[in-house]
Every structure is written in C-alpha cells, then in structure tokens.
PDB file of C-alpha atoms in Angstrom:
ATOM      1  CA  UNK Y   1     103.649 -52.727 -64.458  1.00 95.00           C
ATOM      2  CA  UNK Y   2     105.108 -51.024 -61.187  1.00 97.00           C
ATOM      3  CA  UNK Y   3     103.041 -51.048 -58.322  1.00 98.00           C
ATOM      4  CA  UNK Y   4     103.286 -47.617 -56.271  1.00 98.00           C
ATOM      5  CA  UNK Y   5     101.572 -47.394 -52.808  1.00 98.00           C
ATOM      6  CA  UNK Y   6     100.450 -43.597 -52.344  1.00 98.00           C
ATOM      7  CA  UNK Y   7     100.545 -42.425 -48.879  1.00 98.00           C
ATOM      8  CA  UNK Y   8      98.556 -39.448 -47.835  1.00 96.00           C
ATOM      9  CA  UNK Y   9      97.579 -38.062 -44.700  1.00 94.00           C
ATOM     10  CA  UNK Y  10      94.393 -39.910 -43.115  1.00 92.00           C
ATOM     11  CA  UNK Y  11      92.928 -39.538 -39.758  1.00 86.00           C
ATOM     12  CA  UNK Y  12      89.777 -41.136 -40.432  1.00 82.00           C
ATOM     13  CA  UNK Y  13      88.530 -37.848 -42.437  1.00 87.00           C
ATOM     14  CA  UNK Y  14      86.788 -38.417 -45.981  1.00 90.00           C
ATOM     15  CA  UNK Y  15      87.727 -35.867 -47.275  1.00 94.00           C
ATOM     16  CA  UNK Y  16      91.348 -36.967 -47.185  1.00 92.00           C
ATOM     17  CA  UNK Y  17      90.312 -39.966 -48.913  1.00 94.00           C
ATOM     18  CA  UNK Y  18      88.927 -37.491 -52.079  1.00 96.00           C
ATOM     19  CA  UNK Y  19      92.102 -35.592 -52.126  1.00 96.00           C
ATOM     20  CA  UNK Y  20      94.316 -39.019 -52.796  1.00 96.00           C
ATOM     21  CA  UNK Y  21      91.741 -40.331 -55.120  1.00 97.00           C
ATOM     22  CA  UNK Y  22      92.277 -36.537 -57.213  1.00 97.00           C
ATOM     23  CA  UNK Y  23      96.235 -37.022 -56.774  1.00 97.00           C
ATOM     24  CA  UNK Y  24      96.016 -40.425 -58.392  1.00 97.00           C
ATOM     25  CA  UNK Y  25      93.355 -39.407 -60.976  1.00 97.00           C
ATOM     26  CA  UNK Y  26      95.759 -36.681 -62.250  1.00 97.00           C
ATOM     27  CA  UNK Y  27      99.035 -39.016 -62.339  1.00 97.00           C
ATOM     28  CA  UNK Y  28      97.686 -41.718 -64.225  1.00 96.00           C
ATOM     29  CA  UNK Y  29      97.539 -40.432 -67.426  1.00 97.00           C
ATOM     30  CA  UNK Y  30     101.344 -39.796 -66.860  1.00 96.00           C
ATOM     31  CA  UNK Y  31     102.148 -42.894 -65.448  1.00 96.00           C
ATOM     32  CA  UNK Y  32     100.432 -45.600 -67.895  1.00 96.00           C
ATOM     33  CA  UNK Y  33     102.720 -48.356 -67.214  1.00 96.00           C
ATOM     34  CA  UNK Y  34     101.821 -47.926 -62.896  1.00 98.00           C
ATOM     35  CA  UNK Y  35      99.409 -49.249 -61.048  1.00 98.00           C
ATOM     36  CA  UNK Y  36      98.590 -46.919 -58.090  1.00 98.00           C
ATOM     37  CA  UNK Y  37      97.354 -48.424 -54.782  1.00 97.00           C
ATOM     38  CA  UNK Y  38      95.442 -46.570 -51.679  1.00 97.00           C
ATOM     39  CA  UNK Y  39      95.709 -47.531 -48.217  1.00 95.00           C
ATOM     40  CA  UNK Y  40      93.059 -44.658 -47.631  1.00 92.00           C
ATOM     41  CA  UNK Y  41      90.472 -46.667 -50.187  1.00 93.00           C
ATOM     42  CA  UNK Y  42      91.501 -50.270 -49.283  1.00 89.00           C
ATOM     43  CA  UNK Y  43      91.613 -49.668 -45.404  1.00 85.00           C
ATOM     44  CA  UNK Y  44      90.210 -46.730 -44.490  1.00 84.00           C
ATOM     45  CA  UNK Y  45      86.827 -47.698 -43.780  1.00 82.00           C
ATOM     46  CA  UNK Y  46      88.426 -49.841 -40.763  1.00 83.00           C
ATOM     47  CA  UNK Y  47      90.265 -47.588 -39.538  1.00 77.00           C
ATOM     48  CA  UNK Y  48      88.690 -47.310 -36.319  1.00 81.00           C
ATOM     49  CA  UNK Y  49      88.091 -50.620 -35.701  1.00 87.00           C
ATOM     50  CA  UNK Y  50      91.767 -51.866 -34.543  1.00 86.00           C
ATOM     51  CA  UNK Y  51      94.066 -49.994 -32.254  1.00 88.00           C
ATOM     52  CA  UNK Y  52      96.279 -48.053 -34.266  1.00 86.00           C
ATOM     53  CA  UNK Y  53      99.370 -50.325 -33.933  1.00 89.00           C
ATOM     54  CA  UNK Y  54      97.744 -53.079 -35.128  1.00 89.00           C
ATOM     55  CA  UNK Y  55      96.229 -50.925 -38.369  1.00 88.00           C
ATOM     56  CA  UNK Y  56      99.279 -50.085 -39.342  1.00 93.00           C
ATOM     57  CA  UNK Y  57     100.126 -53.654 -39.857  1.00 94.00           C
ATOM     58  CA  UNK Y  58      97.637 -53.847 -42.830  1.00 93.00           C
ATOM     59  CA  UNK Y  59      99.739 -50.628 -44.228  1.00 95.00           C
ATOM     60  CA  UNK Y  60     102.861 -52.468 -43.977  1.00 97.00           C
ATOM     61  CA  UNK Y  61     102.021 -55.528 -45.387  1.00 96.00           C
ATOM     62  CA  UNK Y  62     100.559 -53.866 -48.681  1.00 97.00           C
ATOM     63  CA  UNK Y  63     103.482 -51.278 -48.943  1.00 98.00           C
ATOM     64  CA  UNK Y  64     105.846 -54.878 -48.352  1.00 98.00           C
ATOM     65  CA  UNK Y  65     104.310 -56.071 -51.637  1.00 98.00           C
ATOM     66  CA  UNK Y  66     104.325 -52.023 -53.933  1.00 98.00           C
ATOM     67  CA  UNK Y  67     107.295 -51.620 -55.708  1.00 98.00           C
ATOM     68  CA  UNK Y  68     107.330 -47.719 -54.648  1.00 98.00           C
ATOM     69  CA  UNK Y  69     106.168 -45.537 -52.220  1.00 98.00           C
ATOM     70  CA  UNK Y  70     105.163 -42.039 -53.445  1.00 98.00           C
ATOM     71  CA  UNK Y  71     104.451 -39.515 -50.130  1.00 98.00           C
ATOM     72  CA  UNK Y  72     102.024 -36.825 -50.669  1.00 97.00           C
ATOM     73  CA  UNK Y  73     102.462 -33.016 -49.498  1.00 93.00           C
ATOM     74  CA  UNK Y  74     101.795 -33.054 -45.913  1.00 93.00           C
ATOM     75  CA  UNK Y  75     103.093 -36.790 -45.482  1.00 95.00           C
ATOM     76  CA  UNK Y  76     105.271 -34.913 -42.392  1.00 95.00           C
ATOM     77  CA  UNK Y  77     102.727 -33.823 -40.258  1.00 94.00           C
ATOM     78  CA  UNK Y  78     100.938 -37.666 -40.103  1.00 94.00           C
ATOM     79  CA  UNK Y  79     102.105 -40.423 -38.410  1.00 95.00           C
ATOM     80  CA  UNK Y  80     100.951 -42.698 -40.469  1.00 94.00           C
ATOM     81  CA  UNK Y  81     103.017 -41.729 -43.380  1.00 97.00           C
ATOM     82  CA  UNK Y  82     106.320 -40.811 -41.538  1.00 98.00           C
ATOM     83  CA  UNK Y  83     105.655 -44.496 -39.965  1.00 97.00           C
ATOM     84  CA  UNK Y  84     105.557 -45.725 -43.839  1.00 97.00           C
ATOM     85  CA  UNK Y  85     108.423 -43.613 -45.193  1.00 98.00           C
ATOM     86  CA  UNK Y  86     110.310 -45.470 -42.305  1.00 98.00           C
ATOM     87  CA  UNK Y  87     109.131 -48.374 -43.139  1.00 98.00           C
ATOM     88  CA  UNK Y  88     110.141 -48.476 -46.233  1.00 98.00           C
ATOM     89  CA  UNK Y  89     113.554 -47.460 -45.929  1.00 98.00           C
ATOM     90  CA  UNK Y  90     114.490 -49.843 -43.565  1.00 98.00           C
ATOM     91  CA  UNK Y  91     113.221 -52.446 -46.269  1.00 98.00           C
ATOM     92  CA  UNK Y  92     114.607 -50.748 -48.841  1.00 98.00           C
ATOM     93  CA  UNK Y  93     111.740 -49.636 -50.934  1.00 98.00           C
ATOM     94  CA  UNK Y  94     112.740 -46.403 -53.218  1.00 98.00           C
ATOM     95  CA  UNK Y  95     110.615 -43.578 -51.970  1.00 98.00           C
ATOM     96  CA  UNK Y  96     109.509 -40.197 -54.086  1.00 98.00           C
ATOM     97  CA  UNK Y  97     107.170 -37.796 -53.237  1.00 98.00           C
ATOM     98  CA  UNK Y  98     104.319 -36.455 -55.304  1.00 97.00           C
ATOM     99  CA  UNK Y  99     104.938 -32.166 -55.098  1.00 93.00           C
ATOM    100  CA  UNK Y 100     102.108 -30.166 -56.492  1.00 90.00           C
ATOM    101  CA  UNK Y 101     101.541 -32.627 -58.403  1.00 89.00           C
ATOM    102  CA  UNK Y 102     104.809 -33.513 -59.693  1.00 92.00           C
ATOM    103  CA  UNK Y 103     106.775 -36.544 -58.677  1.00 95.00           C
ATOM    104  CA  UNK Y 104     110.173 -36.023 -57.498  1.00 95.00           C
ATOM    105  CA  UNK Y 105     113.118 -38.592 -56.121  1.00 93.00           C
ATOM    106  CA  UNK Y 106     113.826 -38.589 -52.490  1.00 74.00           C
TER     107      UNK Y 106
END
C-alpha cells in the first residue's frame, strides 16, 4: 500500500480538521490500495503547545516516512502546507494536489 500524507490548511480551527477528514472519506473508496495519513488528526490537538518551528518538525518527520504528499485547495494561503510542499520537494517526494475532489499531478 502507498502511504499519502494529506495536507490541508490548519490554524488550530476544528473545523479544518472535519473538512480533511470529508476529503479523505470521499477518496478512499477510489484509492483502495492507499493509506491516507492526517497531520491535522495525529497532531493537531498539540498544536499549540510547541512554538511553531518546532511543530512543524513532527510534520516533517511523518511526511519523511509517506510515500506522497497530496495538497488540498487552499494549501497556498497556509504556511504550513507551502512549508510541506517545500519540504517535500527538496526531498524529493512526488507531490499532487486533491482539486474539487479530484487528484491531479503537480
């Protein structure tokens, strides 16, 4: 199975974390042989508890281990994710991006 970190807009608001959890609810019935992971469900409830810099290094060191990363609509306008789409091109992990619902190659 591939594993495919989903980035999506956070900062530290819930309902950001139900809008990922719908994206990846919709694509797994199209992606059977993936196995999605969600820094917004695995770290998000620390978010505020480390500077920002250091949270980041969680982020890193689960997209280090994804096979993928897949940027939502919106992944522009947050740090977070243009920090990961950096990230992972300088480490050369293939990047796509989920559009309406689609996903496309970078």
């Amino acid at each position: 199975m591939k594993m495919v970190y989903v980035a999506h807009p956070f900062s530290g608001r819930q309902e950001n974390v139900q809008r990922v959890q719908e994206i990846i609810e919709d694509l797994l019935p199209r992606h059977r042989d993936t196995t999605f992971y969600s820094p917004l469900h695995a770290t998000g409830f620390f978010y505020h508890m480390f500077p920002y810099d250091e949270g980041i290094e969680h982020c890193y060191e689960a997209l280090r281990r994804c096979d993928e990363l897949w940027l939502c609509d919106g992944w522009w306008d947050s740090r977070g994710c243009r920090l990961e789409h950096t990230f992972a091109i300088q480490n050369g992990i293939p990047v796509k991006f989920i559009v309406n619902g689609e996903v496309k190659n970078g």
